[in-house]
Tab-separated table of C-alpha atoms in Angstrom:
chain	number	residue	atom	x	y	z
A	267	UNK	CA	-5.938	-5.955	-19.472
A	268	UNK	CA	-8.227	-2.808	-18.969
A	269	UNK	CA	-11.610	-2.666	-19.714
A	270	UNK	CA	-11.293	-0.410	-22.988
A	271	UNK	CA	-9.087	-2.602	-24.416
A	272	UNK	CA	-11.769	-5.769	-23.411
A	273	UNK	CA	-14.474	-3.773	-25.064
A	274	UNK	CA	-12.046	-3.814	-28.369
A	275	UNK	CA	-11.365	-7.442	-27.614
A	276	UNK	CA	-14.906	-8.624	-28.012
A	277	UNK	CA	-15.580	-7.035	-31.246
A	278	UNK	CA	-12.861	-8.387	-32.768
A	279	UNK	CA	-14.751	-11.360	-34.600
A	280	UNK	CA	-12.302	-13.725	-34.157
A	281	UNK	CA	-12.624	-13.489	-30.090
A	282	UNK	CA	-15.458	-14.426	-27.975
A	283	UNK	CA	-18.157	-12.693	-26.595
A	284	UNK	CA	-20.920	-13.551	-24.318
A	285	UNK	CA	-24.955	-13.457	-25.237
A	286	UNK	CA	-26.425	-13.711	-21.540
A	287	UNK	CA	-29.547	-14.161	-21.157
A	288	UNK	CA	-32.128	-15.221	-18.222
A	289	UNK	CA	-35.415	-15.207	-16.790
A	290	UNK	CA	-37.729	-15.998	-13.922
A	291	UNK	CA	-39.934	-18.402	-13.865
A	292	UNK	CA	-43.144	-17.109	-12.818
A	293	UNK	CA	-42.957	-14.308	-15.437
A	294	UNK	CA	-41.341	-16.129	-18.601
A	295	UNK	CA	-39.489	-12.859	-19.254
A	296	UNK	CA	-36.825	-12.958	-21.394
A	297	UNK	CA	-33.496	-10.328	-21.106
A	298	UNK	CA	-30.937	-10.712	-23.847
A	299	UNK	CA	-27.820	-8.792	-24.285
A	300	UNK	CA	-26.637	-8.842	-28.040
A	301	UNK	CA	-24.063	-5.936	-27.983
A	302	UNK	CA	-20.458	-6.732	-26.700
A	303	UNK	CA	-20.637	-6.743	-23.186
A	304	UNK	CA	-18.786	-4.130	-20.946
A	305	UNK	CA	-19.501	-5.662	-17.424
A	306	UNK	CA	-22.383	-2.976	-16.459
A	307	UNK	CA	-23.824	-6.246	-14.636
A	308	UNK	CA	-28.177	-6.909	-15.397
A	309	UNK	CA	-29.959	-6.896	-12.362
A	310	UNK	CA	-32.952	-8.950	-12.008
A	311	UNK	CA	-35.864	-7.720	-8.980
A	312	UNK	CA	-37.252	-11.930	-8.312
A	313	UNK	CA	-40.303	-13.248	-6.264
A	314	UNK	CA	-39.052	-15.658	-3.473
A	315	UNK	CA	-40.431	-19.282	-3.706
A	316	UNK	CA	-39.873	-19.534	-7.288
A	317	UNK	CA	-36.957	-20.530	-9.963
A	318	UNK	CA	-34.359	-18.238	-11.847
A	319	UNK	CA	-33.180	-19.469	-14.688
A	320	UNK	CA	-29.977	-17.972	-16.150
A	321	UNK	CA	-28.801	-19.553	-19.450
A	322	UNK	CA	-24.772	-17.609	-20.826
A	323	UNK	CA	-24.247	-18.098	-24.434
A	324	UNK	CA	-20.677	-17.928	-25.557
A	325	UNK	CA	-19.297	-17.816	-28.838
A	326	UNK	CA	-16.758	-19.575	-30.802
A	327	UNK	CA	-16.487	-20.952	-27.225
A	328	UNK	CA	-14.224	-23.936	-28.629
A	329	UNK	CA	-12.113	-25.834	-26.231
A	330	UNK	CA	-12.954	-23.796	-23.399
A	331	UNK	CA	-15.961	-24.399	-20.618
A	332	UNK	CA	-17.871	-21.565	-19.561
A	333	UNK	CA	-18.209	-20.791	-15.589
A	334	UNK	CA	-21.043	-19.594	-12.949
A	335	UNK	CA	-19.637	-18.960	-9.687
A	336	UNK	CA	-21.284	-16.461	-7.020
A	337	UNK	CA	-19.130	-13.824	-5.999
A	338	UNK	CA	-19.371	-14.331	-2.473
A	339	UNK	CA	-17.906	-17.699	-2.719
A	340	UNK	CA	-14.217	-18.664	-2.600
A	341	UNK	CA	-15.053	-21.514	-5.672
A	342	UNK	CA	-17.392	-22.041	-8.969
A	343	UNK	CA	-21.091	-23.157	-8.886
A	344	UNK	CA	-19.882	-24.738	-11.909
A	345	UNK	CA	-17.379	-25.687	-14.342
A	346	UNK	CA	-18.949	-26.780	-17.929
A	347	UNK	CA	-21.390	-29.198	-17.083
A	348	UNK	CA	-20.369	-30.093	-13.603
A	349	UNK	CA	-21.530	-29.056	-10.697
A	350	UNK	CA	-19.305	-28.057	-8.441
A	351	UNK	CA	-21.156	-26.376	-5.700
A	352	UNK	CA	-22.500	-29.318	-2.968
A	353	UNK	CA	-25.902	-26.427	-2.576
A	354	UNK	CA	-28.490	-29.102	-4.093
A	355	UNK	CA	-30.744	-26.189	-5.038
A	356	UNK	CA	-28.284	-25.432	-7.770
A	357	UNK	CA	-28.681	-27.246	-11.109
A	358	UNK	CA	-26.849	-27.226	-14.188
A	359	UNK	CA	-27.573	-27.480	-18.076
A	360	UNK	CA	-24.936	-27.548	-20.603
A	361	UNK	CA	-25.329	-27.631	-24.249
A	362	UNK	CA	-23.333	-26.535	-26.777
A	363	UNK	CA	-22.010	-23.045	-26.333
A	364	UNK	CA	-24.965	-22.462	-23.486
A	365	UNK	CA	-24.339	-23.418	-20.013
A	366	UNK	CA	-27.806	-22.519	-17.798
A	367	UNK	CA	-27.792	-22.404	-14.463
A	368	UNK	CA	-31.262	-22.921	-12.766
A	369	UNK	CA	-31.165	-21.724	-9.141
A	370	UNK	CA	-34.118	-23.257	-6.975
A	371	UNK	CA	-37.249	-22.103	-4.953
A	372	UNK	CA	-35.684	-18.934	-4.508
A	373	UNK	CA	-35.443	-17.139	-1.061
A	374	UNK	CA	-33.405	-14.157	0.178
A	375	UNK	CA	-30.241	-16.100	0.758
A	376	UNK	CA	-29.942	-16.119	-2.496
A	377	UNK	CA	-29.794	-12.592	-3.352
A	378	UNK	CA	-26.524	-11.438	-4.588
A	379	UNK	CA	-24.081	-11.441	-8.004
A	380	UNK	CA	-23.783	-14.469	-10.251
A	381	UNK	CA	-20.796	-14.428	-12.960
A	382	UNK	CA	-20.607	-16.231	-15.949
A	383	UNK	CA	-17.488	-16.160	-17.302
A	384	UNK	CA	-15.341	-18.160	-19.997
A	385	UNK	CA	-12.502	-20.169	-18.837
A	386	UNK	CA	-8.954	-19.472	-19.333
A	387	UNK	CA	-8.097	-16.346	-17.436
A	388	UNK	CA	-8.835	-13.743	-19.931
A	389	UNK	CA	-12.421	-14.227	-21.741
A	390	UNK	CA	-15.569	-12.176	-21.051
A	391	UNK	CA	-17.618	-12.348	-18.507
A	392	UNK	CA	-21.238	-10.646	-17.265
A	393	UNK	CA	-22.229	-10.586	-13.813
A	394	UNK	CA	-26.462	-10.918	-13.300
A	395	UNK	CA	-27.629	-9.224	-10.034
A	396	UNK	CA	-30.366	-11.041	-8.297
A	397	UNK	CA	-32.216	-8.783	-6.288
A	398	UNK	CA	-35.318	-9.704	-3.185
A	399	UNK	CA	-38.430	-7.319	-3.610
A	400	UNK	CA	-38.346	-3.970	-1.862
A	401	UNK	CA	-39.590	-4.105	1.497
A	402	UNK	CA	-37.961	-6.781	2.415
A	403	UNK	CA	-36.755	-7.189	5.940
A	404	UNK	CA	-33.852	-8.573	5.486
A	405	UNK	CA	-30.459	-6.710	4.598
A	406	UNK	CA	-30.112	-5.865	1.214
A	407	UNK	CA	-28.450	-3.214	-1.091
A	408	UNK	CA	-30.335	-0.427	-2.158
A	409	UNK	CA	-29.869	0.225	-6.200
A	410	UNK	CA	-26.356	2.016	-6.708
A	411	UNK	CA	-24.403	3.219	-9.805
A	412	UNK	CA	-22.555	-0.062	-11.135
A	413	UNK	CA	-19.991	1.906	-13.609
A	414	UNK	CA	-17.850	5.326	-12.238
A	415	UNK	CA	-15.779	6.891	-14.842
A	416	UNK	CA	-13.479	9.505	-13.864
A	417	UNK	CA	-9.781	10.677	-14.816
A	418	UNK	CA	-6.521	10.457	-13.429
A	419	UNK	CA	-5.987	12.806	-10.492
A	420	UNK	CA	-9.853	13.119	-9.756
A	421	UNK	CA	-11.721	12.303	-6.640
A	422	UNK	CA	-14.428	9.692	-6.983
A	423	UNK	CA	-17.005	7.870	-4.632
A	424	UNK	CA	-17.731	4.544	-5.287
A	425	UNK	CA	-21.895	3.865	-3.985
A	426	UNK	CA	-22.773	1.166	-1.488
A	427	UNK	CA	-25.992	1.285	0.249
A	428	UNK	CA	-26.637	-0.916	3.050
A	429	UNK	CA	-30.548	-1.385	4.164
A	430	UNK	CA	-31.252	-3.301	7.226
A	431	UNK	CA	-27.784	-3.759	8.372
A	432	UNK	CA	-28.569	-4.456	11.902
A	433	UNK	CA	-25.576	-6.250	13.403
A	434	UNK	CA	-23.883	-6.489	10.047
A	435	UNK	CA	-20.475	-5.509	9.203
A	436	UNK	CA	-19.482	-3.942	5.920
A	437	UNK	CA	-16.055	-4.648	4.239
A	438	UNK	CA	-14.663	-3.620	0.817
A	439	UNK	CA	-11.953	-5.462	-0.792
A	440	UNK	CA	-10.211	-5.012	-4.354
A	441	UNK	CA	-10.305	-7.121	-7.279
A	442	UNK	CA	-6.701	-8.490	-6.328
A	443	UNK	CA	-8.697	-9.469	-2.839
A	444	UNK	CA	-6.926	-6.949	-0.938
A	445	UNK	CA	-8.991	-5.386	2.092
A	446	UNK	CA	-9.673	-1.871	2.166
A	447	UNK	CA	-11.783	-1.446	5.247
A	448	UNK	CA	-13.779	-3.471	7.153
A	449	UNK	CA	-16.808	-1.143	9.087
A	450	UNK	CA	-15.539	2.769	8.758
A	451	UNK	CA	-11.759	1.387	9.358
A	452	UNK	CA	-9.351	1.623	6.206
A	453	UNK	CA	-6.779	-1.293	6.292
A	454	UNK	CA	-4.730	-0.396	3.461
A	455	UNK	CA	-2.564	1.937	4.315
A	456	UNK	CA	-3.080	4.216	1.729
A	457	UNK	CA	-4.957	7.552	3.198
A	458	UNK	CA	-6.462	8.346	-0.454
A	459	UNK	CA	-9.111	5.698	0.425
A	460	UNK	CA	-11.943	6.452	2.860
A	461	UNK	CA	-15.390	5.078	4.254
A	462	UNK	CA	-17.886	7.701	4.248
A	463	UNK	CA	-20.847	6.718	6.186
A	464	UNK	CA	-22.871	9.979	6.009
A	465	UNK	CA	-26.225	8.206	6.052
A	466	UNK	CA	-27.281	5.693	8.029
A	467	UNK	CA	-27.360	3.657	4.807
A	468	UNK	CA	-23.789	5.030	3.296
A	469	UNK	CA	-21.533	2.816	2.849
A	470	UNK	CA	-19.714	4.024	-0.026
A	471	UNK	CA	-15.831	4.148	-0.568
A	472	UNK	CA	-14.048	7.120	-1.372
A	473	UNK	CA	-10.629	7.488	-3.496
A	474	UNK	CA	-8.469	10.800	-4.092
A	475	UNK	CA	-6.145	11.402	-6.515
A	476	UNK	CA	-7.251	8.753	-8.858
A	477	UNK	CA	-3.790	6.441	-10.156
A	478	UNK	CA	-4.035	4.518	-12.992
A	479	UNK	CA	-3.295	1.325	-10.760
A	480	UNK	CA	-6.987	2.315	-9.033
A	481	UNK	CA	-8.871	1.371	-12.054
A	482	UNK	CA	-10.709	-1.770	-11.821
A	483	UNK	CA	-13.785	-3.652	-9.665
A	484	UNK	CA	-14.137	-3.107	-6.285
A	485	UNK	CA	-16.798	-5.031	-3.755
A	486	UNK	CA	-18.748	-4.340	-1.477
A	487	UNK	CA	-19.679	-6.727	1.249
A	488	UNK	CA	-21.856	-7.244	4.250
A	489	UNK	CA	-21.173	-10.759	6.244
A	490	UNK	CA	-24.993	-12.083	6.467
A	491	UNK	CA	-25.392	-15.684	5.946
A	492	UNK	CA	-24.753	-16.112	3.405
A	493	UNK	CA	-22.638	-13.140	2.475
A	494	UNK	CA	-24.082	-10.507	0.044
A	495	UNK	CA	-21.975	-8.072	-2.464
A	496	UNK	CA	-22.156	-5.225	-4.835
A	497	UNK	CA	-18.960	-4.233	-7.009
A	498	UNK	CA	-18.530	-1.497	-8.282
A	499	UNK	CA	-16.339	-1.186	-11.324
A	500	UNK	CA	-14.343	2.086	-11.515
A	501	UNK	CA	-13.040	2.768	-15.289
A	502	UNK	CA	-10.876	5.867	-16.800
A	503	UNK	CA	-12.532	8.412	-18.934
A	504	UNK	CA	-9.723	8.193	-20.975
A	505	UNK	CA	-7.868	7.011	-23.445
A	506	UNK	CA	-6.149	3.690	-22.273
A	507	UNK	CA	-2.565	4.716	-21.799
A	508	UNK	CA	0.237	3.036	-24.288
A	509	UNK	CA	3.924	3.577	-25.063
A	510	UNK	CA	4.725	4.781	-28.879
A	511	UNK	CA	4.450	2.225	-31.460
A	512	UNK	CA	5.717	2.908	-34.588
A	513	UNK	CA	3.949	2.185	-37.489
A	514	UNK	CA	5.487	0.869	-40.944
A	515	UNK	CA	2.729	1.569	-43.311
A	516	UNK	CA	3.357	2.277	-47.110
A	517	UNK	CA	4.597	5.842	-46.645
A	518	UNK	CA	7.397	4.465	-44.114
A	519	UNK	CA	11.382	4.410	-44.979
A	520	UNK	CA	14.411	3.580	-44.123
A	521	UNK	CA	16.479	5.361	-46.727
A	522	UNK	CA	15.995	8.023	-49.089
A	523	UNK	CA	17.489	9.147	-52.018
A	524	UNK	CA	17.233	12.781	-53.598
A	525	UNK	CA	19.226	15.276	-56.003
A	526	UNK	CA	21.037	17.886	-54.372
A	527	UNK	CA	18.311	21.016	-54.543
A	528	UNK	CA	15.289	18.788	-53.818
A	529	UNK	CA	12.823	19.192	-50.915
A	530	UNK	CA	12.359	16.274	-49.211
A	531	UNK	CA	9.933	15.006	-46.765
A	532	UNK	CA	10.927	12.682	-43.529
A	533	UNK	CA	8.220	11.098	-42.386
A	534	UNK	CA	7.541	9.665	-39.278
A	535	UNK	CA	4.127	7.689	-38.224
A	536	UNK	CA	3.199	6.697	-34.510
A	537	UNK	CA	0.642	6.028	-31.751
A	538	UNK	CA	1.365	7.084	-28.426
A	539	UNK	CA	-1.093	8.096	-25.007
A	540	UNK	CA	-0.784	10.527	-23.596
A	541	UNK	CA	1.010	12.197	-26.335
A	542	UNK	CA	4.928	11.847	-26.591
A	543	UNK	CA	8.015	14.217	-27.487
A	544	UNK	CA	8.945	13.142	-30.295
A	545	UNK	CA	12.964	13.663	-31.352
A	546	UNK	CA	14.812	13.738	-34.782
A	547	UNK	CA	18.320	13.788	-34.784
A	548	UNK	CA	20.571	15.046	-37.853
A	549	UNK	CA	23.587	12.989	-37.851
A	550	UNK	CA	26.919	12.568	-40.032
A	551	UNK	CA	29.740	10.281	-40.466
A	552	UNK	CA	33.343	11.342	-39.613
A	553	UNK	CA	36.906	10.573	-41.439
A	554	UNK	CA	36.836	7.277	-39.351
A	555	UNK	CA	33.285	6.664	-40.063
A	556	UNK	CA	31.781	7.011	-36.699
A	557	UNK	CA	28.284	8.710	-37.127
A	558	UNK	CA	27.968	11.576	-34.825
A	559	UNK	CA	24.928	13.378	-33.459
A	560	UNK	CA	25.159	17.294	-34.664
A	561	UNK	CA	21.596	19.002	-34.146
A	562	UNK	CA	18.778	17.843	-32.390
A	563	UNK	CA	14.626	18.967	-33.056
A	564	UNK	CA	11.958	18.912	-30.366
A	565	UNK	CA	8.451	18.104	-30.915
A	566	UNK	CA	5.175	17.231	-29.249
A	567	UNK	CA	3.272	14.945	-30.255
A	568	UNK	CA	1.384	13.444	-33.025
A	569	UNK	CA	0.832	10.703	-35.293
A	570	UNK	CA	2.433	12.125	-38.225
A	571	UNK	CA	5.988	14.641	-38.184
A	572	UNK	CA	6.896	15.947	-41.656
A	573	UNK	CA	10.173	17.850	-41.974
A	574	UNK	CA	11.517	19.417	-45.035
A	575	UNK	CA	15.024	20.713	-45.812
């Protein structure tokens, strides 16, 4: 499912949407996100040696659990109101259609992307971006663009910004976990994809000749212990492509009935990206009462075709 057609999803208002909202401890600060979310990610800057409390709302939630899981690991901090994760500093809360996780004395370890997600395959989800305090020694990512938006055919560089890499390796991967590089080295085969490491922070991954299969989140990823990551989600600046579907409204049908000397109008109603050629075909019945195809009209496109005779 893409993400324009999540976005329609959670304003439907008999779907769910997440309210996430969290704050740190020593500053009682409170972020909410009321609008339908579009997985732009919150990032929260945290002083080390205190808790982060992260509480996701979901609603009409119903028979499903919500989820908090750090992207850098293979399974789930959590699964409704069971911990999962054996890390003691991790505790859990769940109530109702809120499911808090509370993350311990923090420290730079700890640094990274938290999701909270509904379970089921296909709910919403929010990632929150816990950041260390500049000037920290330790490697981090430098603040980066979160949401490209280009079109099909474009070029477009997706940011990561390594500080403090030292020894560290960087690796980008897909979100169907395929491995695009690892270091400046491009593993997939596919020459439209390319490190560029201009800077001695650069890190950032290049693609050409944007496909629509491209579209989606990509991560970044630097193997520190633990490991730390930054996706990037890559989105099309247009319309979400679809084949025609007709539509039957009131003005639709079938068969039509008029005096000889009339003008009538055939009318023919339709969604369809990018736009389609649309055919009408005259046909006629012969002695044997085979219909036959005699003339043939060409247009592009629209949502409505009116032809008279």
């Amino acid at each position: 499912m893409s993400a324009s057609n999540l976005k329609e999803m959670w304003t439907h208002p008999s779907c769910l949407f997440v309210v996430l909202a969290f704050y740190l401890a020593i500053q009682c600060a409170v972020v909410t996100s009321e609008s339908p979310l579009d997985e732009k990610g919150i990032v929260v800057t945290y002083n080390i040696t205190r808790d982060a409390v992260l509480a996701c709302t979901v609603k009409n939630l119903g028979g499903r659990r919500i989820i908090w899981k750090r992207i850098s690991d293979p399974y789930p901090i959590s699964v409704g109101g069971s911990k999962f994760h054996p890390n003691k500093k991790y505790r859990v809360i769940s109530r109702g259609e809120t499911c808090t996780l509370i993350i311990r004395r923090l420290n730079l370890a700890d640094a990274g992307e938290y999701v909270c997600e509904a379970s089921g395959g296909a709910g919403p989800s929010e990632t929150v971006v816990l950041n260390s305090k500049p000037g920290s020694k330790a490697t981090h990512f430098l603040e980066t663009k979160r949401e490209m938006v280009a079109a099909l055919g474009e070029t477009v560089l997706l940011p990561c910004e390594v500080e403090n890499i030292k020894t560290g390796m960087v690796m980008w991967k897909n979100d169907k976990q395929e491995i695009l590089s690892i270091r400046k080295k491009e593993l997939l085969g596919d020459r439209r994809f390319r490190v560029k490491h201009d800077t001695r922070v650069q890190w950032s991954m290049q693609i050409k000749d944007l496909r629509e299969s491209d579209f989606g989140s990509y991560t970044c990823m630097v193997n520190t212990n633990p490991v730390i990551t930054r996706t990037v989600h890559l989105k099309n600046s247009e319309p979400a492509r679809f084949s025609p579907v007709l539509m039957e409204d009131t003005s639709f049908k079938r068969r039509l009935e008029v005096e000889l000397g009339e003008t009538v109008t055939l009318t023919c109603n339709f969604n369809a990206y990018p736009p389609a050629e649309v055919k009408w075909y005259k046909r006629r019945t012969d002695a044997n009462g085979k219909m036959s195809k005699i003339s043939e009209f060409h247009f592009k496109l629209c949502s409505k075709i009116a032809v008279s005779s």
